XYZ file of C-alpha atoms in Angstrom:
654
model
C -22.363 -19.064 -13.832
C -24.283 -16.601 -12.335
C -24.361 -15.965 -8.249
C -27.033 -14.305 -5.804
C -24.776 -13.160 -2.923
C -26.832 -12.305 0.167
C -23.605 -12.053 2.771
C -21.044 -9.594 3.561
C -18.211 -11.956 3.939
C -15.774 -12.453 0.669
C -13.595 -15.099 -0.780
C -10.542 -13.694 -2.324
C -9.025 -15.955 -4.607
C -7.195 -12.950 -6.915
C -3.879 -11.900 -5.388
C -3.321 -13.193 -1.874
C -5.880 -15.767 -1.386
C -8.474 -15.259 1.848
C -11.061 -14.711 3.832
C -12.648 -10.901 4.442
C -15.236 -11.809 7.420
C -18.502 -9.965 8.047
C -16.547 -7.174 9.931
C -14.472 -6.660 6.973
C -11.259 -8.661 8.849
C -8.923 -10.507 6.152
C -8.386 -14.218 7.597
C -5.554 -15.870 5.903
C -6.167 -18.772 3.687
C -3.819 -21.924 4.031
C -2.633 -22.695 0.289
C -3.929 -25.938 0.054
C -7.211 -24.583 1.138
C -6.992 -22.027 -1.639
C -6.437 -24.650 -4.330
C -9.085 -26.455 -3.114
C -11.709 -23.763 -3.252
C -10.426 -23.216 -6.440
C -10.845 -26.762 -7.915
C -14.413 -27.034 -6.364
C -15.162 -23.716 -8.303
C -13.705 -24.865 -11.950
C -14.732 -28.416 -12.133
C -17.762 -28.945 -10.131
C -21.024 -28.022 -11.469
C -22.976 -28.571 -8.244
C -20.236 -27.012 -6.809
C -19.570 -30.805 -4.650
C -16.861 -32.848 -5.023
C -16.350 -36.036 -3.224
C -13.478 -36.024 -0.623
C -11.505 -38.708 -2.285
C -10.954 -36.679 -5.568
C -10.162 -33.666 -3.306
C -7.317 -35.877 -1.733
C -5.580 -37.154 -4.817
C -5.854 -33.772 -6.546
C -4.231 -31.753 -3.755
C -1.965 -35.099 -2.653
C -1.385 -36.644 -6.096
C 1.721 -38.299 -4.996
C 1.032 -38.598 -1.020
C 0.076 -41.886 0.072
C -1.557 -40.364 2.902
C -3.858 -38.309 0.680
C -6.676 -38.922 3.005
C -5.302 -37.937 6.655
C -3.652 -34.724 5.127
C -7.469 -33.732 3.615
C -8.593 -34.293 6.831
C -6.073 -32.076 8.962
C -6.457 -29.230 5.984
C -10.569 -29.569 6.734
C -10.378 -29.474 10.505
C -7.962 -26.555 10.123
C -10.046 -24.572 7.813
C -13.265 -25.341 9.811
C -11.690 -23.806 12.956
C -10.550 -20.545 10.815
C -14.288 -20.539 9.636
C -15.827 -21.092 12.712
C -13.445 -18.289 14.505
C -14.593 -16.063 11.862
C -18.212 -16.958 11.150
C -17.532 -17.708 7.903
C -19.204 -20.315 5.899
C -17.696 -20.576 2.618
C -16.357 -24.341 2.926
C -18.485 -27.069 4.189
C -17.930 -30.884 4.433
C -19.148 -34.192 5.604
C -18.003 -37.540 5.642
C -18.240 -37.781 1.797
C -18.061 -34.443 0.283
C -17.249 -30.792 0.554
C -19.345 -28.087 -0.831
C -18.806 -24.981 -1.666
C -21.287 -22.704 -0.271
C -21.865 -19.979 -2.580
C -24.424 -18.215 -0.093
C -22.159 -17.541 2.098
C -20.770 -14.220 0.321
C -18.882 -12.684 -2.273
C -16.195 -14.659 -4.256
C -14.175 -12.244 -6.202
C -13.290 -14.533 -9.400
C -16.636 -15.123 -9.740
C -17.453 -11.282 -9.762
C -14.546 -10.555 -11.841
C -15.703 -12.978 -14.299
C -19.255 -11.446 -14.537
C -17.199 -7.991 -14.631
C -15.871 -8.633 -18.103
C -19.016 -10.197 -19.916
C -20.596 -6.618 -20.813
C -17.264 -4.266 -20.162
C -17.670 -1.140 -21.349
C -16.689 2.659 -20.456
C -19.343 2.698 -17.548
C -18.502 -0.394 -15.774
C -14.719 -0.759 -16.105
C -13.334 0.424 -12.659
C -15.349 -2.740 -11.008
C -13.228 -4.700 -13.687
C -9.930 -3.269 -12.585
C -10.448 -2.980 -8.874
C -11.499 -6.885 -9.179
C -8.378 -7.927 -10.476
C -6.030 -7.468 -7.291
C -3.171 -9.446 -8.807
C -2.995 -13.218 -10.284
C -4.989 -15.736 -9.485
C -3.977 -17.392 -5.875
C -0.579 -15.084 -5.983
C 2.083 -16.290 -3.717
C 0.734 -19.706 -3.762
C 3.470 -22.382 -5.066
C 3.401 -26.524 -4.884
C 6.156 -29.061 -5.811
C 4.063 -31.233 -7.449
C 4.080 -31.175 -11.367
C 0.885 -32.004 -12.165
C -0.648 -29.654 -9.753
C 1.380 -26.762 -10.463
C 0.585 -27.187 -14.180
C -3.266 -27.169 -13.411
C -2.677 -23.828 -11.272
C -0.758 -22.258 -14.193
C -3.402 -23.056 -16.574
C -6.010 -20.935 -14.550
C -3.643 -18.285 -14.136
C -2.937 -17.759 -17.341
C -6.922 -18.267 -18.546
C -7.594 -15.551 -15.861
C -4.879 -13.388 -16.958
C -5.644 -13.748 -20.544
C -9.923 -13.119 -20.285
C -8.617 -9.836 -18.161
C -6.087 -8.673 -20.963
C -8.416 -9.630 -23.750
C -11.737 -7.697 -22.670
C -9.296 -4.666 -21.580
C -7.608 -4.635 -25.154
C -10.754 -4.865 -26.736
C -11.930 -1.895 -24.686
C -9.064 0.202 -25.132
C -9.614 -0.249 -28.779
C -13.166 0.842 -29.002
C -14.180 4.495 -29.770
C -15.088 5.160 -26.468
C -11.571 5.073 -25.368
C -10.958 8.672 -26.678
C -13.670 10.427 -25.196
C -12.044 10.391 -22.102
C -7.726 10.268 -22.416
C -7.382 10.589 -18.797
C -9.243 7.239 -18.126
C -7.598 5.276 -20.940
C -4.185 6.221 -19.588
C -5.317 4.815 -16.017
C -6.779 1.589 -18.050
C -3.555 1.034 -19.742
C -0.964 1.726 -17.164
C -3.113 -0.933 -15.186
C -2.537 -3.324 -18.353
C 1.077 -2.610 -18.598
C 1.309 -3.769 -15.055
C -0.254 -6.886 -15.626
C 1.549 -7.532 -19.273
C 4.570 -4.989 -20.366
C 4.218 -6.274 -23.774
C 0.541 -5.196 -24.648
C 0.981 -3.569 -27.830
C -3.006 -2.163 -26.973
C -2.076 -0.204 -24.293
C 0.831 1.433 -25.811
C -1.367 2.674 -28.242
C -3.450 3.754 -26.349
C -1.104 5.643 -24.355
C 0.038 7.092 -27.596
C -3.757 8.254 -28.653
C -4.122 9.602 -24.827
C -1.289 11.982 -25.497
C -2.616 13.083 -29.049
C -5.846 14.126 -27.613
C -4.300 15.823 -24.283
C -1.873 17.595 -26.441
C 1.190 16.496 -25.041
C 2.505 15.342 -28.218
C 6.337 15.115 -26.697
C 5.271 12.199 -24.907
C 4.589 10.207 -27.849
C 7.709 8.893 -29.137
C 8.752 8.196 -25.887
C 5.970 5.789 -25.195
C 6.785 4.959 -28.965
C 10.521 4.002 -28.342
C 9.554 2.478 -24.863
C 7.210 -0.225 -26.737
C 9.760 -0.758 -29.444
C 12.615 -1.677 -26.997
C 10.473 -3.824 -24.472
C 8.724 -6.024 -27.168
C 12.424 -6.417 -28.740
C 14.010 -6.807 -25.559
C 11.119 -9.359 -24.198
C 9.746 -11.250 -27.291
C 12.594 -11.045 -29.535
C 10.317 -9.498 -32.190
C 9.417 -6.363 -33.830
C 6.086 -4.016 -33.316
C 2.992 -4.893 -35.047
C 2.156 -3.220 -37.922
C -0.989 -1.429 -36.268
C 1.276 0.222 -33.880
C 3.802 1.494 -36.447
C 0.947 2.874 -38.546
C -0.486 4.559 -35.487
C 2.423 6.085 -34.552
C 3.005 7.359 -38.051
C -0.327 8.711 -38.172
C 0.319 10.700 -34.843
C 3.624 11.730 -35.884
C 2.023 13.566 -39.246
C -0.500 15.106 -37.556
C 1.801 16.858 -35.012
C 4.425 17.428 -37.590
C 7.908 16.362 -38.358
C 9.068 19.455 -35.915
C 7.299 18.423 -32.927
C 7.552 15.099 -33.383
C 10.245 12.226 -34.345
C 10.732 8.498 -33.328
C 14.012 8.178 -31.096
C 16.981 6.721 -32.192
C 17.217 3.157 -31.782
C 19.099 2.268 -28.360
C 18.763 5.693 -27.352
C 16.776 6.070 -24.207
C 14.346 9.576 -24.175
C 14.032 9.247 -20.551
C 16.074 10.758 -17.895
C 16.709 8.792 -14.577
C 13.211 8.002 -14.144
C 10.834 6.665 -16.758
C 8.662 9.108 -17.919
C 5.867 7.123 -19.762
C 5.361 5.608 -16.449
C 5.273 9.037 -14.805
C 3.289 10.510 -17.232
C -0.142 8.488 -16.825
C -1.095 10.490 -13.717
C -0.866 14.187 -12.565
C 0.882 14.433 -8.827
C 0.261 17.047 -6.392
C 2.800 18.194 -3.679
C 0.618 19.751 -0.703
C 3.011 22.351 0.805
C 2.804 23.314 4.373
C 2.605 26.948 5.424
C 5.675 29.210 6.592
C 6.442 29.248 9.998
C 7.578 32.789 10.482
C 6.454 34.768 12.900
C 2.891 32.619 13.535
C 1.506 31.209 16.789
C 2.888 27.772 17.027
C -0.561 26.038 17.691
C -1.835 27.878 14.571
C 0.908 26.467 12.195
C 0.443 23.019 13.646
C -3.157 22.855 12.965
C -2.519 24.187 9.764
C 0.049 21.405 8.966
C -1.787 18.710 10.639
C -4.769 19.538 8.011
C -2.896 19.689 5.383
C -1.023 16.061 6.323
C -4.491 14.519 6.973
C -5.817 15.870 3.367
C -2.754 14.294 1.809
C -3.456 10.739 3.527
C -6.979 10.817 2.012
C -6.061 12.060 -1.051
C -3.646 8.830 -1.140
C -6.585 6.680 -1.678
C -7.386 8.194 -4.899
C -6.862 6.024 -8.300
C -6.884 9.007 -10.478
C -3.964 11.288 -8.853
C -0.728 10.660 -7.252
C 0.426 12.339 -4.030
C 4.037 13.124 -2.506
C 4.183 12.116 0.805
C 3.927 14.416 3.423
C 7.544 14.340 4.690
C 9.074 15.105 1.541
C 6.450 17.925 1.306
C 7.503 19.679 4.200
C 11.553 19.090 3.260
C 10.121 20.715 0.023
C 8.492 23.684 0.818
C 11.169 26.275 1.855
C 12.989 26.126 -1.831
C 10.171 24.893 -3.966
C 10.648 26.243 -7.396
C 10.122 24.927 -11.137
C 13.541 22.696 -10.917
C 12.489 21.303 -7.785
C 9.008 20.441 -9.343
C 10.564 19.265 -12.616
C 12.873 16.622 -10.782
C 10.031 15.223 -8.670
C 7.673 15.018 -11.721
C 5.374 17.594 -9.689
C 2.445 19.047 -12.024
C 0.326 20.723 -9.425
C 1.766 22.023 -6.081
C -0.995 23.586 -3.258
C 0.421 26.404 -1.669
C -0.685 27.539 1.592
C -0.463 30.835 3.996
C -1.184 31.828 7.547
C -2.815 35.358 7.712
C -5.223 36.972 10.615
C -8.598 38.717 9.934
C -8.944 40.870 13.205
C -8.564 37.365 15.964
C -8.939 34.978 13.706
C -6.561 32.473 11.949
C -6.986 32.066 8.143
C -5.809 29.377 5.838
C -5.399 30.579 2.303
C -4.630 27.909 -0.490
C -4.022 28.243 -3.976
C -3.519 25.138 -6.691
C -1.229 25.867 -9.204
C -0.267 24.189 -12.401
C 3.332 24.157 -12.491
C 3.560 23.802 -16.206
C 1.294 26.733 -16.983
C 1.745 28.524 -13.750
C -2.395 28.958 -13.639
C -3.810 29.620 -10.365
C -6.442 26.387 -10.956
C -8.399 27.256 -7.892
C -7.508 28.910 -4.732
C -9.843 30.024 -1.185
C -9.285 30.785 2.239
C -10.712 28.830 5.461
C -11.169 29.824 9.097
C -8.526 27.577 10.936
C -9.779 27.312 14.837
C -10.600 24.930 17.218
C -14.286 24.771 16.287
C -13.992 25.403 12.632
C -11.076 22.499 11.865
C -13.455 19.514 10.479
C -15.016 22.075 8.282
C -11.884 23.618 6.889
C -10.937 20.063 6.213
C -13.834 19.004 4.688
C -13.920 21.571 2.060
C -10.268 21.382 1.618
C -10.779 18.247 0.439
C -13.830 18.039 -1.209
C -12.145 21.261 -3.605
C -8.954 19.348 -4.144
C -10.279 16.367 -5.248
C -12.780 18.332 -7.424
C -9.939 20.452 -9.125
C -7.457 17.214 -9.517
C -9.526 14.063 -9.811
C -11.326 12.730 -12.959
C -13.209 10.480 -10.978
C -13.492 10.899 -7.734
C -14.229 7.977 -5.027
C -16.409 10.381 -3.399
C -17.353 7.738 -0.754
C -13.958 8.270 0.624
C -14.064 12.158 0.748
C -17.938 11.987 2.110
C -16.730 9.768 5.237
C -14.655 12.050 6.801
C -17.257 15.107 6.935
C -17.553 15.361 10.703
C -19.815 18.366 11.208
C -21.205 16.520 14.170
C -17.925 16.792 15.626
C -15.481 19.447 15.566
C -14.106 18.837 18.633
C -13.089 14.804 17.627
C -11.689 16.271 14.734
C -9.399 18.273 16.602
C -8.230 16.032 19.509
C -7.820 12.984 16.616
C -5.421 15.690 15.061
C -3.574 16.250 18.687
C -3.216 12.476 18.633
C -1.559 12.190 15.340
C 1.055 15.123 16.388
C 1.452 13.295 19.508
C 2.545 9.928 17.617
C 5.172 11.198 15.621
C 7.094 10.568 18.769
C 8.243 7.401 20.208
C 9.132 8.543 24.042
C 6.574 7.321 26.432
C 5.094 10.411 27.726
C 4.141 11.660 24.007
C 2.459 8.056 23.143
C 0.393 8.229 26.430
C -0.460 11.539 25.405
C -1.849 10.372 21.843
C -4.007 7.342 23.330
C -5.281 9.961 25.842
C -6.073 12.433 22.789
C -7.496 10.008 20.936
C -10.093 8.295 23.644
C -10.894 11.914 24.422
C -11.728 11.760 20.087
C -13.669 8.526 20.602
C -15.567 9.435 23.833
C -17.053 12.800 20.989
C -17.452 10.695 18.472
C -17.802 6.761 19.130
C -18.074 5.907 15.343
C -14.917 8.120 14.074
C -13.331 5.604 12.851
C -9.506 7.056 12.082
C -9.264 7.999 15.426
C -10.071 4.340 16.662
C -7.048 3.326 14.318
C -4.904 5.987 15.904
C -5.452 4.944 19.458
C -4.457 0.833 18.203
C -1.470 2.498 17.205
C -0.479 4.627 19.857
C -1.348 1.539 22.142
C 1.205 -0.554 20.088
C 3.607 2.175 20.710
C 3.006 1.505 24.628
C 3.698 -1.753 24.289
C 6.940 -1.163 22.051
C 8.456 1.496 24.437
C 7.462 -0.357 27.609
C 9.358 -3.273 25.838
C 7.640 -6.076 28.636
C 6.899 -8.700 26.180
C 3.342 -8.894 27.958
C -0.213 -9.448 25.496
C -2.438 -7.136 27.332
C -1.738 -3.948 25.424
C -1.660 -6.177 22.264
C -4.697 -7.233 23.027
C -6.352 -4.223 23.272
C -4.775 -2.822 19.859
C -6.186 -5.842 18.225
C -9.887 -4.702 19.717
C -9.376 -1.162 18.563
C -8.158 -2.158 15.380
C -11.056 -4.549 14.483
C -13.243 -1.657 15.823
C -11.963 0.667 13.467
C -12.184 -1.539 10.408
C -15.680 -2.146 11.256
C -16.752 0.986 11.319
C -15.035 1.670 7.868
C -13.724 -1.478 5.958
C -12.486 0.738 3.059
C -10.449 2.899 5.115
C -6.689 1.184 5.118
C -5.455 2.210 8.357
C -7.544 -0.453 10.426
C -6.085 -2.733 8.549
C -2.578 -1.454 9.079
C -3.125 -1.582 12.518
C -4.176 -5.011 12.592
C -1.290 -6.464 10.660
C 1.575 -4.248 12.792
C -0.407 -6.262 16.213
C -0.442 -9.583 14.346
C 3.147 -8.964 13.435
C 4.424 -8.533 17.191
C 2.024 -10.964 17.905
C 3.977 -13.589 15.552
C 1.034 -14.225 13.224
C 3.035 -13.715 10.303
C 0.476 -14.944 7.938
C -2.337 -12.643 9.141
C -0.136 -9.795 9.262
C 0.520 -10.083 5.651
C -3.174 -10.834 4.736
C -3.888 -7.133 6.427
C -1.273 -5.346 5.048
C -2.061 -6.705 1.775
C -5.216 -5.365 2.103
C -4.583 -2.133 3.000
C -2.377 -1.689 0.511
C -5.093 -2.528 -1.712
C -7.105 0.402 -0.208
C -4.326 2.874 -0.085
C -2.080 2.060 -2.723
C -0.116 5.189 -2.510
C -0.046 5.814 1.403
C 3.808 5.670 1.805
C 3.893 5.294 5.305
C 1.739 2.061 5.192
C 3.709 0.399 2.608
C 6.953 1.216 4.166
C 5.587 -0.596 7.468
C 4.441 -3.610 5.440
C 7.883 -3.831 3.609
C 8.984 -4.393 7.599
C 6.238 -6.821 7.911
C 7.368 -8.816 5.245
C 10.856 -8.575 6.373
C 9.785 -10.047 10.162
C 7.472 -12.597 8.282
C 10.733 -14.111 6.363
C 10.434 -12.256 2.929
C 13.195 -9.532 3.052
C 13.410 -9.242 -0.880
C 9.966 -8.601 -1.127
C 9.887 -6.145 1.865
C 12.651 -4.106 0.655
C 10.561 -3.979 -2.776
C 7.857 -1.965 -0.531
C 10.513 -0.147 1.240
C 12.136 1.455 -2.610
C 8.499 1.564 -3.732
C 7.418 3.830 -0.129
C 10.579 5.994 -1.134
C 9.338 6.422 -4.657
C 6.216 7.820 -3.471
C 7.984 10.070 -0.445
C 11.442 10.755 -2.128
C 12.549 12.523 0.953
C 11.631 9.689 3.363
C 11.619 10.216 7.003
C 14.197 8.066 9.118
C 11.897 5.223 9.778
C 11.837 4.466 5.834
C 15.983 4.315 5.934
C 15.664 2.293 9.432
C 13.218 -0.545 7.651
C 15.691 -0.215 4.504
C 18.803 -0.915 6.557
C 17.333 -3.644 8.824
C 16.305 -5.536 5.241
C 19.476 -5.002 4.376
C 21.244 -6.773 6.906
C 18.710 -9.612 6.803
C 19.793 -9.891 3.351
C 23.337 -10.197 4.154
C 24.293 -6.732 2.063
C 26.037 -4.655 5.159
C 27.162 -2.254 3.281
C 24.049 -1.140 1.908
C 22.645 -1.609 5.521
C 24.918 0.808 6.446
C 24.562 3.298 3.848
C 20.770 3.361 4.893
C 21.977 4.225 8.368
C 23.882 7.118 6.972
C 20.837 8.438 5.456
C 19.068 9.043 8.795
C 18.546 12.349 10.116
C 19.245 10.778 13.817
C 20.807 7.243 13.563
C 20.854 6.410 17.230
C 17.950 3.754 17.066
C 19.506 1.828 14.119
C 23.184 1.843 15.840
C 22.271 -1.680 16.655
C 22.036 -2.935 12.920
C 25.270 -0.498 11.895
C 26.863 -2.481 14.722
C 26.130 -5.781 14.077
C 26.831 -4.751 10.057
C 30.498 -3.363 10.758
C 31.350 -6.523 12.860
C 30.288 -8.960 9.901
C 32.411 -6.820 7.130
C 35.230 -7.342 10.122
C 35.870 -3.871 10.988
C 35.511 -4.506 14.969
C 36.535 -0.657 15.728
C 33.665 0.771 14.418
C 31.370 -1.900 15.244
C 32.439 -1.388 18.820
C 32.083 2.114 18.081
C 28.498 2.346 17.142
C 27.773 -0.227 20.042
C 28.957 2.176 22.838
C 27.646 5.271 21.225
C 24.160 3.370 21.464
C 24.462 2.007 25.161
C 25.581 5.364 26.067
C 21.383 5.976 25.369
C 20.281 3.020 25.944
C 22.710 1.077 28.895
C 19.901 -1.651 30.290
C 19.974 -2.988 26.271
C 20.168 -6.746 26.455
C 20.374 -9.244 23.573
C 18.345 -12.139 25.259
C 15.456 -9.713 25.983
C 15.595 -8.108 22.623
C 15.330 -10.977 20.746
C 12.383 -12.050 22.729
C 10.209 -9.423 21.516
C 11.764 -9.064 17.906
C 9.175 -10.848 15.891
C 11.562 -12.738 13.324
C 9.845 -15.863 12.012
C 12.775 -17.220 10.932
C 15.059 -18.589 14.103
C 18.090 -18.171 11.114
C 17.286 -14.574 11.220
C 17.257 -13.719 14.958
C 20.509 -16.209 15.047
C 22.000 -13.942 12.541
C 21.100 -10.959 14.438
C 22.242 -11.924 17.767
C 26.097 -13.072 16.298
C 26.392 -9.706 14.780
C 25.456 -7.965 18.141
C 27.323 -10.465 19.954
C 30.522 -10.061 18.052
C 29.873 -5.880 18.094
C 30.169 -6.242 22.035
C 26.688 -6.444 22.800
C 25.556 -8.449 25.405
């Protein structure tokens, strides 16, 4: 089926199902509506089906199936009208899928596989965002089996096409690209031998022959554990050939059952280079200049997180490592490249000097110096980001870099950085200063999407700090976040802010949909992923939320307190009170999380420690009241709120 797309709206069936409206804002799609769309797309040649067929398909065992379908279509119509979306049309007798309304990702994905090669592989990888209708489950066995069949077919088509690509001669022309593709394949199917073979060939081409036996052993053990069988002759033959090429001294297969990897799986880590951006030393320097340099580097890290061709250490971890960074630290955190920075003066002008060092060889891969003043911050940042991505990335998303080139409004960029600096703190004066800084940036450059996203976050923070429960600030934050997305729908920050705003407004499905899109656009943005984990917990999915927070900690292995606070809340929600206390103990300033600690101690039966934690918290927050706090906490499940309330009361809160 070939489709001509005329609109900007998108219908997503791969990964979490939903619409993306003409302004780039995601809209959640109910599970049965997603099944409805998939049924029409896959079974109706003319994309129109009778309502009676749909009703009996979606509710095969229900006596009220026609009424259920009426309610679903009414709800879907309301959603589409509000968002200006027109994918599903219906009358009294039929329901039609309107392909002219925009793009449908499943159709585009299927088309991308038809003539897959090494010039268009990235579009197909990007299109396969996850399993078909991820998260959708149904109780009816026939309907469930039908969905499983289509999921398996979509997944198998993806794997078959990319397995063939990895086995083609062109795979060895760019071994780094082959590694990226193979890594993605193994996320979908950890037992895919073609991906393992591509990894071994790429390590051979890159002269990283010590990683070949590690890859071989991981493949062998995974196949044995998951499938209960041995490797195929093709995999065994390739390993023997590569072993012969490298020589027996440098390469030999590990003994069965012996793990060649230390505490982190080296195979997974080896596929992409990892960069640490180290801030400059502070000694003897003007605080304003040091802050400016550090903020420019931190913002560079945020932008590099959107690349698929490299991994970036989180800014907080980089700050912690900077004072004692050496080869041992680099090996411990698997850092392949480090950007060292320093400040110096040329007359009255401050300069930021940077040098990119290959940790393995200690070679300086690139070095340069940039003037650092209020009037040239934007230009310095643009050149630094461009040079970094050119030096380290094989395939750079240049549009992602170009959109931050702000030659026309350097002062806007300066005020944006000042707003980011104030957002490091949660007190009301700092939050108000952040809002003022972002507003100044927007006044100077109304199209500066990142400044709009920052303003949305500052507005949310003001609502949190004031804790009044009104909607005015949240209404404003939602409007600002939507504006950020409309200005740049590829920037994850706008989606992140809408995700948080919808969470505070208890629109949990919309919150998760926005965070899902944000993570897709910024898959290595540790702060964003940690926030996503917290949102999932409030939405009633603490186990999934904890996985997100742990993923954020992998990306930012010396995490800020907020990560531990999020983890503590999720452990508490999962009734793992000891783990909750352990997370609180890892915080540099545990005061904000002492409510959780007190409730956890209470549930463990240690009331003296519970009362001690509660008393310490109340010394700083004497006006705290349980009923008011629980009226603000956006927990979806009443049981979660009661669980928290009981713990707080046992600890002595009122």
